[in-house]
PDB file of C-alpha atoms in Angstrom:
ATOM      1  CA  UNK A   1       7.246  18.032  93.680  1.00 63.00           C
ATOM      2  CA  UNK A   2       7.025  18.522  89.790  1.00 79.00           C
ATOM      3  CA  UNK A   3       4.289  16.247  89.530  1.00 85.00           C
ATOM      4  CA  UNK A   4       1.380  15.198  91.916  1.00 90.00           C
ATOM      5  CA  UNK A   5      -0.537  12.213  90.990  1.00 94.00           C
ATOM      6  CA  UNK A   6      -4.296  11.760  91.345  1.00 96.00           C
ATOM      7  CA  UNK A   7      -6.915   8.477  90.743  1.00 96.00           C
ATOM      8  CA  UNK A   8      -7.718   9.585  87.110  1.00 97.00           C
ATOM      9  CA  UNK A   9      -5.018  11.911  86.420  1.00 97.00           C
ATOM     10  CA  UNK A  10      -1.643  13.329  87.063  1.00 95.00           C
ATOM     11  CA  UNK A  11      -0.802  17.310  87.217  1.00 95.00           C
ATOM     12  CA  UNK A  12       3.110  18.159  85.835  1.00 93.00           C
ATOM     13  CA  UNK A  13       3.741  21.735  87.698  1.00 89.00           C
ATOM     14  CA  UNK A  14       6.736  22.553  86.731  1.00 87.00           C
ATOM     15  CA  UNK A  15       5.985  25.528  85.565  1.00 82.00           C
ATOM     16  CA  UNK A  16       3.316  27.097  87.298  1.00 83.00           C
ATOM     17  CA  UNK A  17       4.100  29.778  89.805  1.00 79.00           C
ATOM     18  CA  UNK A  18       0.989  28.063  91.838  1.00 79.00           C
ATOM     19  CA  UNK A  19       1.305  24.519  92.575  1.00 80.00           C
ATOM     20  CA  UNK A  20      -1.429  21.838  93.486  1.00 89.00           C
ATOM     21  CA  UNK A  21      -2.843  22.860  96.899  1.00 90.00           C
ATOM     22  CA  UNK A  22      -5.256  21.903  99.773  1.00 94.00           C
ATOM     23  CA  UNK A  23      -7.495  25.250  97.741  1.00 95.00           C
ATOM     24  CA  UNK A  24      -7.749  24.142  94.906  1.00 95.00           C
ATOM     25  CA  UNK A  25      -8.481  20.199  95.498  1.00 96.00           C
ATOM     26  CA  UNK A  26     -11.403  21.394  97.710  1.00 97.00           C
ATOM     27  CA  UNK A  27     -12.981  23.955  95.438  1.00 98.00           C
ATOM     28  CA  UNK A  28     -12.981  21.169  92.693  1.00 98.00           C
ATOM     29  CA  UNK A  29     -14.525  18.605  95.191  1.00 98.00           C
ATOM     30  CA  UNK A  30     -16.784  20.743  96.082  1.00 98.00           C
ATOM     31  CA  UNK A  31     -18.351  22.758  93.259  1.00 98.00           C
ATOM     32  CA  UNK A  32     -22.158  21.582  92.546  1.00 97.00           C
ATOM     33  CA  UNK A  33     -20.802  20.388  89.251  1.00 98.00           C
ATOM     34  CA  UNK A  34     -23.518  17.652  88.600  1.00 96.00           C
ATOM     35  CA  UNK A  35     -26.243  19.578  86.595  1.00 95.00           C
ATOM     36  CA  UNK A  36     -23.791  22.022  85.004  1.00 98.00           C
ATOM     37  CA  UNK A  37     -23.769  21.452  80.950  1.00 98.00           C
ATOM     38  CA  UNK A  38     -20.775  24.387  80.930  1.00 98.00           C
ATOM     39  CA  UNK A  39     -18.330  25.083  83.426  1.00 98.00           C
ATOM     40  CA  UNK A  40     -15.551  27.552  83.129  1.00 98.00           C
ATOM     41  CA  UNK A  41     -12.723  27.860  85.428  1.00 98.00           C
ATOM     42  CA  UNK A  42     -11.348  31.331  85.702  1.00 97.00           C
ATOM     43  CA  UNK A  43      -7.235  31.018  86.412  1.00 94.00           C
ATOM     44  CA  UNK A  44      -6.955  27.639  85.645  1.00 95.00           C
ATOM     45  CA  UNK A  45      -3.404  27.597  86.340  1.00 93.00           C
ATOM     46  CA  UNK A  46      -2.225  23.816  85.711  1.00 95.00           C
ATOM     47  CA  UNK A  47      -5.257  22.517  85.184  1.00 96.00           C
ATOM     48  CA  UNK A  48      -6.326  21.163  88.509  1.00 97.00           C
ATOM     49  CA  UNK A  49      -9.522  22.244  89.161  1.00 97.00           C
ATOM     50  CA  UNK A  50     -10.838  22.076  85.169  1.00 98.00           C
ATOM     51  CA  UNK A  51      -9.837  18.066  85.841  1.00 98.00           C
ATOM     52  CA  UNK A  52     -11.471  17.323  88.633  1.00 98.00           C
ATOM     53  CA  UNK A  53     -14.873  19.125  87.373  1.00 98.00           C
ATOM     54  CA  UNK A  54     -14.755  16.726  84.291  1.00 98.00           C
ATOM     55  CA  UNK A  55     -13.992  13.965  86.477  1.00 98.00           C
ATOM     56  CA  UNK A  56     -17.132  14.642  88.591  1.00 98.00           C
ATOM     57  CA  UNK A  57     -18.937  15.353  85.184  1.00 98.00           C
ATOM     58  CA  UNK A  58     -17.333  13.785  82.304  1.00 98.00           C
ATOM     59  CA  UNK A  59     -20.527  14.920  80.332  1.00 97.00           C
ATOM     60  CA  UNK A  60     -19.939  19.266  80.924  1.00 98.00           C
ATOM     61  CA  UNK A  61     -18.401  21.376  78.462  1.00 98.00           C
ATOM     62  CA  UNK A  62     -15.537  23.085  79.972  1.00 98.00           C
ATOM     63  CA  UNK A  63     -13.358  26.193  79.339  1.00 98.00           C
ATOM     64  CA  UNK A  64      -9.840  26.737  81.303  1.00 98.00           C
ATOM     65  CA  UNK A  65      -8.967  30.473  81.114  1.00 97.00           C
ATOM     66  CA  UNK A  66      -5.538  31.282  81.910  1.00 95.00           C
ATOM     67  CA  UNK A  67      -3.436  34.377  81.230  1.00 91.00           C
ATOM     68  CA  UNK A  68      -0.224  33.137  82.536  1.00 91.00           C
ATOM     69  CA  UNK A  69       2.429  31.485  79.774  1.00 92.00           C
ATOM     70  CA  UNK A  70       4.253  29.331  82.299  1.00 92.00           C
ATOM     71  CA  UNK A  71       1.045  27.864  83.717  1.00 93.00           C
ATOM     72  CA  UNK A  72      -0.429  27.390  80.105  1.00 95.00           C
ATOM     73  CA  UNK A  73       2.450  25.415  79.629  1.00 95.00           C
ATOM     74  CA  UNK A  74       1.332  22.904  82.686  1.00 95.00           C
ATOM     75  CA  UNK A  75      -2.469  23.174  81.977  1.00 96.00           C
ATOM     76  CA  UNK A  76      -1.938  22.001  78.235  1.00 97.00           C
ATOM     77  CA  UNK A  77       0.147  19.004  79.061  1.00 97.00           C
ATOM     78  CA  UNK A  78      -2.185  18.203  82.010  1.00 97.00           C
ATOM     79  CA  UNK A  79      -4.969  18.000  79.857  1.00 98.00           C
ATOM     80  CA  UNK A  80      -3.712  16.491  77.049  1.00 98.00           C
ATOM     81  CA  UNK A  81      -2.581  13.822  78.830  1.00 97.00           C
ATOM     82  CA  UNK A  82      -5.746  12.818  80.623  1.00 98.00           C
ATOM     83  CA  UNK A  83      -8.616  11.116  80.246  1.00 98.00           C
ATOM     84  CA  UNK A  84     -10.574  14.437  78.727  1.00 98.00           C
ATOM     85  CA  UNK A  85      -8.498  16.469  76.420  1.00 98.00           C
ATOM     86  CA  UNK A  86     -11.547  18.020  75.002  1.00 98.00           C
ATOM     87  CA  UNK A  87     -11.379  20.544  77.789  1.00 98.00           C
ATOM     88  CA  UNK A  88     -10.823  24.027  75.813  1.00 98.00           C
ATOM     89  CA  UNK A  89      -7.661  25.962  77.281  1.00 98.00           C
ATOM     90  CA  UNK A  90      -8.034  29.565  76.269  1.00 97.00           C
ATOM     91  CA  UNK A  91      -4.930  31.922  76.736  1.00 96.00           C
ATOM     92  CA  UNK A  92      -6.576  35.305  77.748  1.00 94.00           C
ATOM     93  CA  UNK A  93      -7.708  37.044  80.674  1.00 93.00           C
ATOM     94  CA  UNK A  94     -10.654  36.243  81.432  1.00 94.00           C
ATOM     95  CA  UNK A  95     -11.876  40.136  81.520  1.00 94.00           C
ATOM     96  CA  UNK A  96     -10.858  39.579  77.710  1.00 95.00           C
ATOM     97  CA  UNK A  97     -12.805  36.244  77.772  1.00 96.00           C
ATOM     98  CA  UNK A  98     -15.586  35.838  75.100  1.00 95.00           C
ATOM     99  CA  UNK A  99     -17.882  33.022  74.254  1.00 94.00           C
ATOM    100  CA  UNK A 100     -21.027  31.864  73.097  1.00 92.00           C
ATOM    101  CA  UNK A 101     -22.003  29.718  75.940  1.00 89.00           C
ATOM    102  CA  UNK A 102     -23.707  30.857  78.489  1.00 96.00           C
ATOM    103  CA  UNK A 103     -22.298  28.756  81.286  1.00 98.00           C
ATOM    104  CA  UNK A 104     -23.860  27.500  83.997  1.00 98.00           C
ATOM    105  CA  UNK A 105     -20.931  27.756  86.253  1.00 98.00           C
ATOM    106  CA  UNK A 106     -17.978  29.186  87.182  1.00 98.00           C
ATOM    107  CA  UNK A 107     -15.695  28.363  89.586  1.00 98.00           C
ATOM    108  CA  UNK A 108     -12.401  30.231  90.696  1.00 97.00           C
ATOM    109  CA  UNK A 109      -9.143  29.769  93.068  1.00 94.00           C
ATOM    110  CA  UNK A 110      -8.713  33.546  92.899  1.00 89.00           C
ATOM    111  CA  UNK A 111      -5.759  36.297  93.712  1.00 81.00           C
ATOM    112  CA  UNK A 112      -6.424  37.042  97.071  1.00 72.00           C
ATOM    113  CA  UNK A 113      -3.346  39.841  98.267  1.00 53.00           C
ATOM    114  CA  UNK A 114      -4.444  43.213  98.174  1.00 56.00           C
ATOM    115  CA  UNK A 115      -1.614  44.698 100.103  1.00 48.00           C
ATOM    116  CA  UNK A 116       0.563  42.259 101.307  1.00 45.00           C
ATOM    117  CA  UNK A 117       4.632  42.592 100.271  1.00 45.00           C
ATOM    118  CA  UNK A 118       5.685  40.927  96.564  1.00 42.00           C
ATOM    119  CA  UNK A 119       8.007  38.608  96.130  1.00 43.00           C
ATOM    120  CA  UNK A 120      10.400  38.696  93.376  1.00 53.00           C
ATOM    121  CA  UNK A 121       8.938  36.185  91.308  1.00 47.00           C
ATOM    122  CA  UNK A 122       6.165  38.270  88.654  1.00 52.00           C
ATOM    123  CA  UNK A 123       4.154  34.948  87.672  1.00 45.00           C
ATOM    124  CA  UNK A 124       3.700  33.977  91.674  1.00 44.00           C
ATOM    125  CA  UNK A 125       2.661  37.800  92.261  1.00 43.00           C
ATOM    126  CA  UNK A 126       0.148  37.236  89.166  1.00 43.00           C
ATOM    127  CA  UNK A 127      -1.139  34.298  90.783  1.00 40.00           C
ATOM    128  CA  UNK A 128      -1.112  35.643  94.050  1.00 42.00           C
ATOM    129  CA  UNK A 129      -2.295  39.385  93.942  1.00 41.00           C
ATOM    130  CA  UNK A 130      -5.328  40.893  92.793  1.00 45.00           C
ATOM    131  CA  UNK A 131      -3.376  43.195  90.602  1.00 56.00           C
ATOM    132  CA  UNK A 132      -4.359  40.669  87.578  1.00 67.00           C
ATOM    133  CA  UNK A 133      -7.689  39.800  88.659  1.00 84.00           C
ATOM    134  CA  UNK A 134      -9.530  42.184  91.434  1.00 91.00           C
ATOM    135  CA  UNK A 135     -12.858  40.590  93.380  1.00 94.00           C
ATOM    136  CA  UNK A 136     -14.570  42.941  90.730  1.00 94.00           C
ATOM    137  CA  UNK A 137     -13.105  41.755  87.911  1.00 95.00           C
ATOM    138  CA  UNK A 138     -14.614  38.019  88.694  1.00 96.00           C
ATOM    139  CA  UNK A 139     -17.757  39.296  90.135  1.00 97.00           C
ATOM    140  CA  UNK A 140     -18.445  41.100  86.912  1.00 97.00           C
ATOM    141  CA  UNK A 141     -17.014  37.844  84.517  1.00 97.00           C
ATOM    142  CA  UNK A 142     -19.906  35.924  86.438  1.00 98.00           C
ATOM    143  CA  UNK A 143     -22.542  38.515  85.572  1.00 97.00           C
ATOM    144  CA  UNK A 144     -21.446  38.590  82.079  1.00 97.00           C
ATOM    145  CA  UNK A 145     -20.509  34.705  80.994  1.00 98.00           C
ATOM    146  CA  UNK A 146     -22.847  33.080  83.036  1.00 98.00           C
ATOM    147  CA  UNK A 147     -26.819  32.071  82.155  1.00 97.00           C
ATOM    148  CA  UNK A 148     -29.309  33.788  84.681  1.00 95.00           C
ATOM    149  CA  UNK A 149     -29.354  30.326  86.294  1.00 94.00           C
ATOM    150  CA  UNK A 150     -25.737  30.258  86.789  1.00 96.00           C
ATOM    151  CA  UNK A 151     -23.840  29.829  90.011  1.00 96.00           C
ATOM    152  CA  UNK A 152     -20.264  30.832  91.197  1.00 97.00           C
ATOM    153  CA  UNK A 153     -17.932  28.736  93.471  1.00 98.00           C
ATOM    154  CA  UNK A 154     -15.072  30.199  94.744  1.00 98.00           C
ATOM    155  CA  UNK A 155     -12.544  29.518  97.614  1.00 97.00           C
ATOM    156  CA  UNK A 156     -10.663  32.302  99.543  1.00 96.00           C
ATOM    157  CA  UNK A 157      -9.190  32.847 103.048  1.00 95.00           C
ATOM    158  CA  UNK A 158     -11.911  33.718 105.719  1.00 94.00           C
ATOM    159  CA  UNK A 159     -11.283  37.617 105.779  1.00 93.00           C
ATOM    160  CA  UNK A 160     -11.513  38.396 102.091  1.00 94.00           C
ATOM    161  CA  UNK A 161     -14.020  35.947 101.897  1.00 95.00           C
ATOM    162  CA  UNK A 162     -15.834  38.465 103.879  1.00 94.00           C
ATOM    163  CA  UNK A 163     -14.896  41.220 101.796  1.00 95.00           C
ATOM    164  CA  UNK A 164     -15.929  39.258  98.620  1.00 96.00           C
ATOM    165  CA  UNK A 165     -19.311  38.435  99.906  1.00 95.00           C
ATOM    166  CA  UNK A 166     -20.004  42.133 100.081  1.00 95.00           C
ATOM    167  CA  UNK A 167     -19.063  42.996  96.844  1.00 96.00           C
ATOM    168  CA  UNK A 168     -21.385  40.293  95.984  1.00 96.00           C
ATOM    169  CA  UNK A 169     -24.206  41.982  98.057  1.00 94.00           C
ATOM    170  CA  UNK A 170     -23.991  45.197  96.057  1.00 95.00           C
ATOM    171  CA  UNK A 171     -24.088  43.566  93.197  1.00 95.00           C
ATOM    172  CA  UNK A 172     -27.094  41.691  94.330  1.00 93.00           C
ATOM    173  CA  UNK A 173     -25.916  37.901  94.031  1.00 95.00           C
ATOM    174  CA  UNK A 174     -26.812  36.094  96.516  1.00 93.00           C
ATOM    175  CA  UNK A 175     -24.546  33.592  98.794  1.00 94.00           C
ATOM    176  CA  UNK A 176     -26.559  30.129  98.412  1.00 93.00           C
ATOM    177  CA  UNK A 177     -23.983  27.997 100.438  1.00 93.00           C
ATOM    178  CA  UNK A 178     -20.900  28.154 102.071  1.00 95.00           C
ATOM    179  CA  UNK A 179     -18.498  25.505 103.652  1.00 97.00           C
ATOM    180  CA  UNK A 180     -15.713  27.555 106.740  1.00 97.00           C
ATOM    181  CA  UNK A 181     -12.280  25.436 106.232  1.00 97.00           C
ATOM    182  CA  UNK A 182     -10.314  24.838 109.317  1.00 97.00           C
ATOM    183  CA  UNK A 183      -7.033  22.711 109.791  1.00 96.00           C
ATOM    184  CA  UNK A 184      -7.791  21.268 112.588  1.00 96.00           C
ATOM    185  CA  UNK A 185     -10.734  21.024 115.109  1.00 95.00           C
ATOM    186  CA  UNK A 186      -9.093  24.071 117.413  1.00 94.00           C
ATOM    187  CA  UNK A 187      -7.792  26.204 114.553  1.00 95.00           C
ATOM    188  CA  UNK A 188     -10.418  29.012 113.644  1.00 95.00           C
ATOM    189  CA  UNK A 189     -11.562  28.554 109.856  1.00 95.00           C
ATOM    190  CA  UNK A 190      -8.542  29.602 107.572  1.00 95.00           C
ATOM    191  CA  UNK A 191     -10.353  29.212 104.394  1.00 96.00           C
ATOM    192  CA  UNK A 192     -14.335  29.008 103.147  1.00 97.00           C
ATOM    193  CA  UNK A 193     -15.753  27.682  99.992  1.00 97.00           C
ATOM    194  CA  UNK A 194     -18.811  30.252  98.675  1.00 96.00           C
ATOM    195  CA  UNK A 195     -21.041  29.537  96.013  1.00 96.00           C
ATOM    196  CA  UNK A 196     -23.305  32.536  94.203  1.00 96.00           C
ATOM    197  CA  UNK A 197     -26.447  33.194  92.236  1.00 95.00           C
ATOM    198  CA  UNK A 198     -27.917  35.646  90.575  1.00 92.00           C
ATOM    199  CA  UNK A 199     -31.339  34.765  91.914  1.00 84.00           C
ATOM    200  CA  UNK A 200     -32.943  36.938  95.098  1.00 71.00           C
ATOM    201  CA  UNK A 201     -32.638  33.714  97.985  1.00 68.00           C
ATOM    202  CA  UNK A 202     -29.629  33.808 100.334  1.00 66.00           C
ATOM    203  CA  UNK A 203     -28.412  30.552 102.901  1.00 64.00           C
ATOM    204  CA  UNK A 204     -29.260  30.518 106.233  1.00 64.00           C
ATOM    205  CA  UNK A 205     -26.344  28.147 108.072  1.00 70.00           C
ATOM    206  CA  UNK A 206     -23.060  27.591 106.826  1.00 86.00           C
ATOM    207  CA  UNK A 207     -21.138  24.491 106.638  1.00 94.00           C
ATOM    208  CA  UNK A 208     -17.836  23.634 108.720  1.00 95.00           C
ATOM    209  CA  UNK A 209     -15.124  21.000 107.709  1.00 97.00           C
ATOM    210  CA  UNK A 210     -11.957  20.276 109.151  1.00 98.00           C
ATOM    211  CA  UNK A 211      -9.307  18.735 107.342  1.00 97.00           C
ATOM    212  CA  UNK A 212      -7.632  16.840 109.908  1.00 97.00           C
ATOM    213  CA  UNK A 213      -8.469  15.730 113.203  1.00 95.00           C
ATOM    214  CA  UNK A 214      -7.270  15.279 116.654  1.00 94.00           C
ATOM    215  CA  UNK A 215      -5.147  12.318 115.448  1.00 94.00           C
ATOM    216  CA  UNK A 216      -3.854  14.150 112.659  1.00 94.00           C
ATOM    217  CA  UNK A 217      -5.391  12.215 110.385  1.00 95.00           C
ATOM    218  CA  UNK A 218      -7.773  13.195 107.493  1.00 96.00           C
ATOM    219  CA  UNK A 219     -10.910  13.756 109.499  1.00 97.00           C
ATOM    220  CA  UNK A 220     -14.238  11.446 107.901  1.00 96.00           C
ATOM    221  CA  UNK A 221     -15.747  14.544 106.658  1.00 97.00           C
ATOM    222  CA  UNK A 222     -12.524  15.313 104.403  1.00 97.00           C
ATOM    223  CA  UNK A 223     -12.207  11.724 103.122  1.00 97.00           C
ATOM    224  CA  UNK A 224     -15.744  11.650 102.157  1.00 97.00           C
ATOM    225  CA  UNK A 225     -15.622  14.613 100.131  1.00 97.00           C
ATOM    226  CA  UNK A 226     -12.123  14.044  98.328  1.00 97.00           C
ATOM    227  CA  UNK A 227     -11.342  10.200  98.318  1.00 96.00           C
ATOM    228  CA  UNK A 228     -12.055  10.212  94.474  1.00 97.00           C
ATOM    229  CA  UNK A 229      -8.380  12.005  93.523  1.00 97.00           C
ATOM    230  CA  UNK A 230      -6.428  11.332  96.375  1.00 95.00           C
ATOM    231  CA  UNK A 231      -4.034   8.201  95.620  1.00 90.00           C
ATOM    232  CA  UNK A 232      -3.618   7.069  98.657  1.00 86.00           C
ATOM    233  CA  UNK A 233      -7.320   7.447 100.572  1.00 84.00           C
TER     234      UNK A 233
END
């Protein structure tokens, strides 16, 4: 599909080596966007999640950093064409990043593969591998871009979510909230949504939602949380 249609907004991906996914449409539903003045969204790719921050909070500043051409392409027609084209596309890397806002937070769909096999397509790798953008990388664009206030929301599968958090640990940001992802009620959690401080106070549960139930329907708990962009719910 080149194009996927939401409420407020459409995303063209005909470009992008990363298309609209189930990730991406849950990190930007569920980011704590409503007190943040300045949001940046580190590998914007088309757009996706930048939209549906300004969506939730028309009122935020917000930066899209992407390094890739093809998805530059998609992210500047996505955003010129919708309701906020004030939303600043920067073509960089976001290790390259500069700015004089301190934001008050980031959020991220990042590279995840460390060591799986490449496929023969260099912009999905890009998008795909850490190669680009290592755990690190982000962890130290937070430390650097953000205010001391400022909070991090990112979404990865559960094992290198794992892996993440304790990179996070050494650097001494703390895990506020979390949200485990599973497909289904009897699927273990595929996916978990994380969000970071810099402050010394750590979460003591953690969330669980599951996208569909036992009729295969979007479970109440989904619907609640993403029924602003989705067309048909």
């Amino acid at each position: 599909m080149s194009q996927f249609a939401f409420k407020q907004f459409s995303v063209t991906q005909r470009h992008a080596a990363m298309k609209v996914s189930t990730d991406g449409i849950l990190l930007g539903a569920w980011a704590p966007v409503s007190n943040a003045r300045s949001i940046v969204d580190v590998g914007a790719g088309t757009g996706l999640v930048a939209l549906m921050c300004k969506q939730r909070n028309p009122n935020s500043s917000i930066y899209a950093v992407e390094l890739d051409q093809a998805a530059l392409v998609d992210a500047q027609y996505n955003i010129t064409h919708s309701p906020w084209p004030d939303i600043k596309l920067c073509d960089t890397a976001i290790q390259a990043f500069e700015c004089e806002t301190q934001f008050d937070l980031m959020v991220s769909n990042p590279p995840y593969f460390n060591t799986s096999l490449k496929s023969q397509d260099p912009a999905r790798n890009r998008a795909r591998h850490t190669d680009s953008l290592s755990f690190d990388d982000l962890l130290s664009a937070f430390e650097r871009l953000t205010s001391p206030l400022g909070q991090l929301a990112v979404i990865l599968p559960y094992q290198e979510s794992l892996l993440f958090n304790q990179l996070a640990d050494k650097r001494n940001l703390s895990l506020i909230s979390a949200c485990t992802i599973s497909t289904t009620p009897k699927k273990a959690p595929s996916r978990r949504l994380m969000l970071f401080s810099k402050l010394g106070h750590h979460t003591k549960d953690e969330q669980r939602l599951v996208i569909y139930d036992e009729n295969n329907q979007y479970s109440k708990e989904y619907v609640a949380l993403c029924q602003a962009f989705y067309l048909k719910m």
